mmCIF file of C-alpha atoms and ligand atoms in Angstrom:
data_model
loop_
_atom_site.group_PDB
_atom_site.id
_atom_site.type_symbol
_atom_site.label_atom_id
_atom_site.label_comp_id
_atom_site.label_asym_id
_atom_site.label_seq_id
_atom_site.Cartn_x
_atom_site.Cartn_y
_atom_site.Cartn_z
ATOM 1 C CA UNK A 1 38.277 44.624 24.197
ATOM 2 C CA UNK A 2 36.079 45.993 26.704
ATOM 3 C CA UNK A 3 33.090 48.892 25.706
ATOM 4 C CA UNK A 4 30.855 50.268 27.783
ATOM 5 C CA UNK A 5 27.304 51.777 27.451
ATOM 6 C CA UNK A 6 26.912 55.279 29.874
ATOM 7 C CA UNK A 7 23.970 57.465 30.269
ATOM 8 C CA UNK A 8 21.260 58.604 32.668
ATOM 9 C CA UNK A 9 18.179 56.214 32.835
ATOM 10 C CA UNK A 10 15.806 56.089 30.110
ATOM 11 C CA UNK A 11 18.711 57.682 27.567
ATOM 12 C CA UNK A 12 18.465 55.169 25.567
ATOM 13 C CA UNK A 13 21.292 52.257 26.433
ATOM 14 C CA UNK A 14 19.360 49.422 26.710
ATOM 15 C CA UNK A 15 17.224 49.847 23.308
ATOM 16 C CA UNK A 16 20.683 50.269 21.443
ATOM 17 C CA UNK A 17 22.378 46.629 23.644
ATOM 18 C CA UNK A 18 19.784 44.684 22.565
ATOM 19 C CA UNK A 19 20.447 46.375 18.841
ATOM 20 C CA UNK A 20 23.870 45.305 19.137
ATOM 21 C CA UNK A 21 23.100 41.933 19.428
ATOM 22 C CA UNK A 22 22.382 41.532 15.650
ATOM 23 C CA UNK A 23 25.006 43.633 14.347
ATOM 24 C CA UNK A 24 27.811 42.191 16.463
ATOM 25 C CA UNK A 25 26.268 38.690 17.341
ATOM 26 C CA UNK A 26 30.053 37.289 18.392
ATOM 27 C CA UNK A 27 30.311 40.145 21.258
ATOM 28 C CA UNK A 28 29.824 39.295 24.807
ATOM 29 C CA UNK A 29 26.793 41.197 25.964
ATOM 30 C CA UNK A 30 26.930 41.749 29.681
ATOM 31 C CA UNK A 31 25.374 44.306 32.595
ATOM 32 C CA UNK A 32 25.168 45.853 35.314
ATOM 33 C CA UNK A 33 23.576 45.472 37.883
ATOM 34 C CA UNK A 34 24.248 41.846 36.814
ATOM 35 C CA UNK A 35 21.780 38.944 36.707
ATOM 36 C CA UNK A 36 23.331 37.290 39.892
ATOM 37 C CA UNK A 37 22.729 36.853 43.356
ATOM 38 C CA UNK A 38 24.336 40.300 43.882
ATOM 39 C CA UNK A 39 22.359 41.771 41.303
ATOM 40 C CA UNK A 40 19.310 40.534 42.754
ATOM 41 C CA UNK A 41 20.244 42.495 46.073
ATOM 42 C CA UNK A 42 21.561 45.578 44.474
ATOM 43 C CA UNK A 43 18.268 45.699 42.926
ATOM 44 C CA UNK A 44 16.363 45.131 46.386
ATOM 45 C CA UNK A 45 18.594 48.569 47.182
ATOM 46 C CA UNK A 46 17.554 50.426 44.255
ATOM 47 C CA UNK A 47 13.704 49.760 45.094
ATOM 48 C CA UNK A 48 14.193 50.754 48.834
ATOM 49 C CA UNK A 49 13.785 54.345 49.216
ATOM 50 C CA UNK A 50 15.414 54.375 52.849
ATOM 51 C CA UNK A 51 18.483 52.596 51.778
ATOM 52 C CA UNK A 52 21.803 54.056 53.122
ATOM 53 C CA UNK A 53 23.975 54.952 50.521
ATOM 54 C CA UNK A 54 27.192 53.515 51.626
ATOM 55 C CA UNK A 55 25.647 50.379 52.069
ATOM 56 C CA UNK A 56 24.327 50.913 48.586
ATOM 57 C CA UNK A 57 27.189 51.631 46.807
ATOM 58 C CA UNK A 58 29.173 48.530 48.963
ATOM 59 C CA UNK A 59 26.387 46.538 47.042
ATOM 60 C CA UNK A 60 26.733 47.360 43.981
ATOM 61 C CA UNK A 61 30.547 47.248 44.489
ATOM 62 C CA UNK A 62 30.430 43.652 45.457
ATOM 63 C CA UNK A 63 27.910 43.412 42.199
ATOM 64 C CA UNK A 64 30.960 44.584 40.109
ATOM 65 C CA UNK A 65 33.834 42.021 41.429
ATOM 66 C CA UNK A 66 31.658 39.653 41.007
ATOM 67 C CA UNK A 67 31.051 40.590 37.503
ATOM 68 C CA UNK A 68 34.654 41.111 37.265
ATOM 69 C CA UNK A 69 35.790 37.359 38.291
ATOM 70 C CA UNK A 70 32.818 35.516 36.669
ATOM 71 C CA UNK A 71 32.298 37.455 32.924
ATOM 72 C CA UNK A 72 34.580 40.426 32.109
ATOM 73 C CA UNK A 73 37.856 39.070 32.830
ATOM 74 C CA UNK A 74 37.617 35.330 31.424
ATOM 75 C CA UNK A 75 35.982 36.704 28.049
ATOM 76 C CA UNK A 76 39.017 39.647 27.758
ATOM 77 C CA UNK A 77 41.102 36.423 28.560
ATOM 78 C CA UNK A 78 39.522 34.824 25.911
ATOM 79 C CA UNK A 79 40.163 37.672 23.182
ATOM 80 C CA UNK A 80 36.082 38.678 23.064
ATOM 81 C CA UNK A 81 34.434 41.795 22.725
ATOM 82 C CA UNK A 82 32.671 42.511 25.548
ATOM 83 C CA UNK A 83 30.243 45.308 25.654
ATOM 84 C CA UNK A 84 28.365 45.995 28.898
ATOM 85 C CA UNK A 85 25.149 48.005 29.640
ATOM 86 C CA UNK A 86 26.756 50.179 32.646
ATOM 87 C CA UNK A 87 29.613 49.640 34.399
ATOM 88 C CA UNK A 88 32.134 51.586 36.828
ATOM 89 C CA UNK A 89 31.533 55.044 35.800
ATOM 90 C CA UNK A 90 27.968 54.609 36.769
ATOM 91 C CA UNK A 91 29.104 54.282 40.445
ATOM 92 C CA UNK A 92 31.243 56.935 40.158
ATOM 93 C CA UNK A 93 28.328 59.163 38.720
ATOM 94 C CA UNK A 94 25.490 57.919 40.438
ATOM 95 C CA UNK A 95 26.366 56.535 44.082
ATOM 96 C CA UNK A 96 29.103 59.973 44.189
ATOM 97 C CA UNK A 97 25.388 61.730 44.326
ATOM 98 C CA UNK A 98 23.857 59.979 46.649
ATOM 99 C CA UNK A 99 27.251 60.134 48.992
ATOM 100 C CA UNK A 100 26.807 64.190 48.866
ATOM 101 C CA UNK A 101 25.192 64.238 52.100
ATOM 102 C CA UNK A 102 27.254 61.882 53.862
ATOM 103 C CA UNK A 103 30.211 62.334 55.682
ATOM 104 C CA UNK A 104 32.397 61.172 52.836
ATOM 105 C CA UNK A 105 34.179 64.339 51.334
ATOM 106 C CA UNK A 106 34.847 64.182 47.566
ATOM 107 C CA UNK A 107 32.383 61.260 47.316
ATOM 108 C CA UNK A 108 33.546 60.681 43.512
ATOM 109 C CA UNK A 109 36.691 60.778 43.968
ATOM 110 C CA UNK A 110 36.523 58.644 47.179
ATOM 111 C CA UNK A 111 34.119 55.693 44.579
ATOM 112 C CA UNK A 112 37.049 55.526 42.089
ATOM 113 C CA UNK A 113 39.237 55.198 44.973
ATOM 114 C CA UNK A 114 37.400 52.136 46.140
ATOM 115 C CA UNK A 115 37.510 50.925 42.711
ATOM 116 C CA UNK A 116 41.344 51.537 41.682
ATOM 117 C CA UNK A 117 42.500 48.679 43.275
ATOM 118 C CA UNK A 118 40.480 45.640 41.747
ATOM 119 C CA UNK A 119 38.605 47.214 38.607
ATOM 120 C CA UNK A 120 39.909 46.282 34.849
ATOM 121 C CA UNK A 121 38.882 50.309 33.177
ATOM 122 C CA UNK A 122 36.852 49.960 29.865
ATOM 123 C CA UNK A 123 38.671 50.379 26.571
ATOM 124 C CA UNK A 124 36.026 52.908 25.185
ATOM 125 C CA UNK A 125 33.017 54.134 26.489
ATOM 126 C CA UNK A 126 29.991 55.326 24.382
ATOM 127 C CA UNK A 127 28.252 58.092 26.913
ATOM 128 C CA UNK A 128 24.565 58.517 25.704
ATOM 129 C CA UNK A 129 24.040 62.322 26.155
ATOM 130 C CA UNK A 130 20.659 63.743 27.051
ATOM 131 C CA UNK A 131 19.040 66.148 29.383
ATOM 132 C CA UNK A 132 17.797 65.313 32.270
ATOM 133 C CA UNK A 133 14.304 66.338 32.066
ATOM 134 C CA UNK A 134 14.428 63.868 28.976
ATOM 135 C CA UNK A 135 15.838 60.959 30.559
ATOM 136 C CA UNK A 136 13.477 61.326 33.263
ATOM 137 C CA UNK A 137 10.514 61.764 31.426
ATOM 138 C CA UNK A 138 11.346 57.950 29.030
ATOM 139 C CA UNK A 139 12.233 56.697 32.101
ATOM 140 C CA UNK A 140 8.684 56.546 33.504
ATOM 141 C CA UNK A 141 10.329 57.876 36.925
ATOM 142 C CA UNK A 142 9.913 54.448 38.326
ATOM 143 C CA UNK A 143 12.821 54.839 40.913
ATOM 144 C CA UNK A 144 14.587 56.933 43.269
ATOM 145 C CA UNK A 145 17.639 57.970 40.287
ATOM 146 C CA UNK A 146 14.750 58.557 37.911
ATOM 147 C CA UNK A 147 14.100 62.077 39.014
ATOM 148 C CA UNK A 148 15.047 64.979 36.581
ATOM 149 C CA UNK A 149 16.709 66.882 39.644
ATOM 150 C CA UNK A 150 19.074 63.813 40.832
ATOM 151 C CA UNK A 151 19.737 63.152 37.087
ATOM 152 C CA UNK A 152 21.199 66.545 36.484
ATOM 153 C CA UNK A 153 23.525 65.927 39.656
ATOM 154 C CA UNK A 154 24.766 62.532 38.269
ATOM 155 C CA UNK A 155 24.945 64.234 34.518
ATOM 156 C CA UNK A 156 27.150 66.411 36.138
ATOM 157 C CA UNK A 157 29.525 64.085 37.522
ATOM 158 C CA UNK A 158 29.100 62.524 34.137
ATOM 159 C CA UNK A 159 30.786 65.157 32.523
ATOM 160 C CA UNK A 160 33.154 65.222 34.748
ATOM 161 C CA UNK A 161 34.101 61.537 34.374
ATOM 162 C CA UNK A 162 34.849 62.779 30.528
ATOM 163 C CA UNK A 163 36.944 66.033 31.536
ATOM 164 C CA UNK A 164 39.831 64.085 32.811
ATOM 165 C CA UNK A 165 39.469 60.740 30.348
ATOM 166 C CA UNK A 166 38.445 62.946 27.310
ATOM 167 C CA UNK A 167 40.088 60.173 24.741
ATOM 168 C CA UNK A 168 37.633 56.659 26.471
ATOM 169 C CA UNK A 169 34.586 58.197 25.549
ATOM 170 C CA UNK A 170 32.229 58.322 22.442
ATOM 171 C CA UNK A 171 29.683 60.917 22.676
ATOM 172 C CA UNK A 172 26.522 60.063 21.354
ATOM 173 C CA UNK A 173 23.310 62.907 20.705
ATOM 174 C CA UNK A 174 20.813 60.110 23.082
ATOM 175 C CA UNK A 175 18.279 62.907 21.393
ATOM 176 C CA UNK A 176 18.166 61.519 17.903
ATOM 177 C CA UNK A 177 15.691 58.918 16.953
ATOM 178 C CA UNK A 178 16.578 55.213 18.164
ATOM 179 C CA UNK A 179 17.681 54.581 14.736
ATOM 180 C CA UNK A 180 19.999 57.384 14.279
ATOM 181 C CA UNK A 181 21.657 56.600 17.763
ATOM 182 C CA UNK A 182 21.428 52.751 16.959
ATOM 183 C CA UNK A 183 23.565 53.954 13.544
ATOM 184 C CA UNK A 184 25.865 56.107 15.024
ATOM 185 C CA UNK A 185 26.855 53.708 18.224
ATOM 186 C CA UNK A 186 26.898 50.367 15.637
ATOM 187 C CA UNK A 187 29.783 52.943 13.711
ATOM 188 C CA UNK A 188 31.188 54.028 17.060
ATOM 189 C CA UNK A 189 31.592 49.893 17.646
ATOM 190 C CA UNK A 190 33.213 49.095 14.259
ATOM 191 C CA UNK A 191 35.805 52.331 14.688
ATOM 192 C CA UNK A 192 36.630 51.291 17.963
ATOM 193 C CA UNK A 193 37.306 47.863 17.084
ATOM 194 C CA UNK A 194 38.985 48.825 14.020
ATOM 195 C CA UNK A 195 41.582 50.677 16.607
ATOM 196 C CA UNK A 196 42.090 48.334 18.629
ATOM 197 C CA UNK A 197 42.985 45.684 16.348
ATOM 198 C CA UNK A 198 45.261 47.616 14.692
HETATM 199 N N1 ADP B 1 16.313 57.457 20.810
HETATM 200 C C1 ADP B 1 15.153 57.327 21.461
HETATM 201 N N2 ADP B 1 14.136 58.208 21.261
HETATM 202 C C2 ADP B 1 12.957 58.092 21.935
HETATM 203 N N3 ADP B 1 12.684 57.102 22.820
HETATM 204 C C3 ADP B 1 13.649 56.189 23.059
HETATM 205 C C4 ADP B 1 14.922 56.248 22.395
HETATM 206 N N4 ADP B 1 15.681 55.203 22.826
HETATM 207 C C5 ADP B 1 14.921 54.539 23.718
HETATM 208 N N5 ADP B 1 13.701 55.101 23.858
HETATM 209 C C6 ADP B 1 12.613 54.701 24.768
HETATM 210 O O1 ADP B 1 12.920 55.262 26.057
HETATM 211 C C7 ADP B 1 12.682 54.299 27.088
HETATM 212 C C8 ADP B 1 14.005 54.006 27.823
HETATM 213 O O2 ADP B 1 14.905 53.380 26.897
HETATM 214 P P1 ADP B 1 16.017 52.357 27.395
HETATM 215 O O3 ADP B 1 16.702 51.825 26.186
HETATM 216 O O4 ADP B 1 15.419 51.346 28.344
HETATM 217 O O5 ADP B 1 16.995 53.345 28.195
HETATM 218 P P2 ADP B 1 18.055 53.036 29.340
HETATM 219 O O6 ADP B 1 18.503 51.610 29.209
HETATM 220 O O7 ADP B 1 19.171 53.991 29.042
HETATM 221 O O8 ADP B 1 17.360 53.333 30.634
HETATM 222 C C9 ADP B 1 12.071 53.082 26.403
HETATM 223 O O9 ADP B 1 10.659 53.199 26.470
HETATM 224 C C10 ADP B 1 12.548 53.189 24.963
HETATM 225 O O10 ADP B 1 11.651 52.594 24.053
HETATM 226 C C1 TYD B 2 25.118 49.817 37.632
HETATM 227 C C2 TYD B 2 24.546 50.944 38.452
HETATM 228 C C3 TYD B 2 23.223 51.344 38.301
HETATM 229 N N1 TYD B 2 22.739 52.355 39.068
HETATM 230 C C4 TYD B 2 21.326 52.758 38.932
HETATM 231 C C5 TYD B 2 20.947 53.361 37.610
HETATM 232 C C6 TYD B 2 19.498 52.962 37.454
HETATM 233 O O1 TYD B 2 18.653 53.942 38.070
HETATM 234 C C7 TYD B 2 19.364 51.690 38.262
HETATM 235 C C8 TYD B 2 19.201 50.439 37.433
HETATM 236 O O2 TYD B 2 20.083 50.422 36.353
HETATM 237 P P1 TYD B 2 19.554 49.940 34.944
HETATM 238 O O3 TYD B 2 18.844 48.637 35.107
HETATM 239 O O4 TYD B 2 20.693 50.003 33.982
HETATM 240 O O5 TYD B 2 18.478 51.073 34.621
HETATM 241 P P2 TYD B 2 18.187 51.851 33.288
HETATM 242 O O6 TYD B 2 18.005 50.809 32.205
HETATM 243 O O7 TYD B 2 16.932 52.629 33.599
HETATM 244 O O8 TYD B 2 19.345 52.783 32.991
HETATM 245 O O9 TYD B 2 20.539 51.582 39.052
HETATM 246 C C9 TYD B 2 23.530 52.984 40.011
HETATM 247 O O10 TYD B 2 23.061 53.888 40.722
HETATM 248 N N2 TYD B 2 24.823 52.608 40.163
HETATM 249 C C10 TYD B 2 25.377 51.609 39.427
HETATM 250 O O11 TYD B 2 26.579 51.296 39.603
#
């Protein structure tokens, strides 16, 4: 079973992964961007404030097959759990922003496109909700995403992402303490499991 972690930067995702690790120490933890050679450029895009955006998102596209082909799909082979900090829908959120300016009409719908083909969809999908200024603000603003305005773009395609798939996400208050959220995601986890296995 695959779950996904989804939220703007600095709402909390990472903090609640690494909590994961000790309540569900048999899951496959994974991310994106991954820890690979494609990673490592995706990452070189992220830094680069002049970056074009379809080159970007062609990056972090490549990122994601190879993620696909090396982790995802031979530990869903294998029967794991497999949850992963960021995957697909954060294209679709965040590189369908910075494709608004480009000559790509319906930029999000034209991402999922891309993906449709290739992609395995998560299972479930816990979606860390929190306001931009928020996010922003615990995200130190250390990159280009990490602004409140560009947040509140990609929290609106977000929310779109959950209009039309209403039943694959979990929506967590990313407001609460880190314990609270830790508690209710570890629940979301067990429920969703719980589900799936029967
Ligand atoms: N629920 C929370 N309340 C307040 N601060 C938090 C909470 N969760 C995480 N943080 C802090 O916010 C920052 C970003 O958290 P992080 O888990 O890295 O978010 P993300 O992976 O979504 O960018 C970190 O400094 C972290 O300690
Ligand atoms: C995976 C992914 C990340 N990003 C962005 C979100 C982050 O600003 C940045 C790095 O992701 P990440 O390391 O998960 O940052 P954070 O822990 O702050 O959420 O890359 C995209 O724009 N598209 C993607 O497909």
């Amino acid at each position: 079973m695959l779950i996904t972690l989804e939220g703007l930067d600095g709402s909390g995702k990472t903090t609640v992964w690494e909590a994961l690790h000790d309540s569900h120490p048999d899951a496959v933890f994974t991310r994106e961007p991954t820890n690979s050679w494609y990673g490592d450029a995706v990452n070189r895009a992220i830094r680069d404030d002049d970056a074009d955006p379809l080159a970007s998102l062609f990056l972090f596209t490549a990122d994601h097959a190879d993620h696909l082909s090396r982790v995802i799909r031979p530990a869903l082979a294998d029967d794991e759990l497999v949850i992963s900090d960021r995957y697909s829908d954060s294209r679709y959120a965040y590189q369908a922003v910075e494709l608004q300016q480009s000559e790509i009409n319906r930029p999000l719908e034209y991402v999922r496109g891309i993906h449709a083909a290739f992609t395995r969809p998560p299972d479930a999908t816990i979606y860390f909700d929190i306001d931009p200024e928020t996010a922003a603000a615990r995200s130190g603003a250390t990159n280009k995403f990490e602004q409140a305005e560009y947040l509140s773009s990609v929290r609106a395609n977000y929310e779109r992402l959950i209009d039309a798939e209403q039943h694959r996400f979990v929506r967590v208050d990313a407001t609460k303490s880190p314990e609270e959220v830790i508690d209710r995601v570890e629940d979301a986890v067990d429920r969703l499991v719980d589900a799936h296995e029967n």
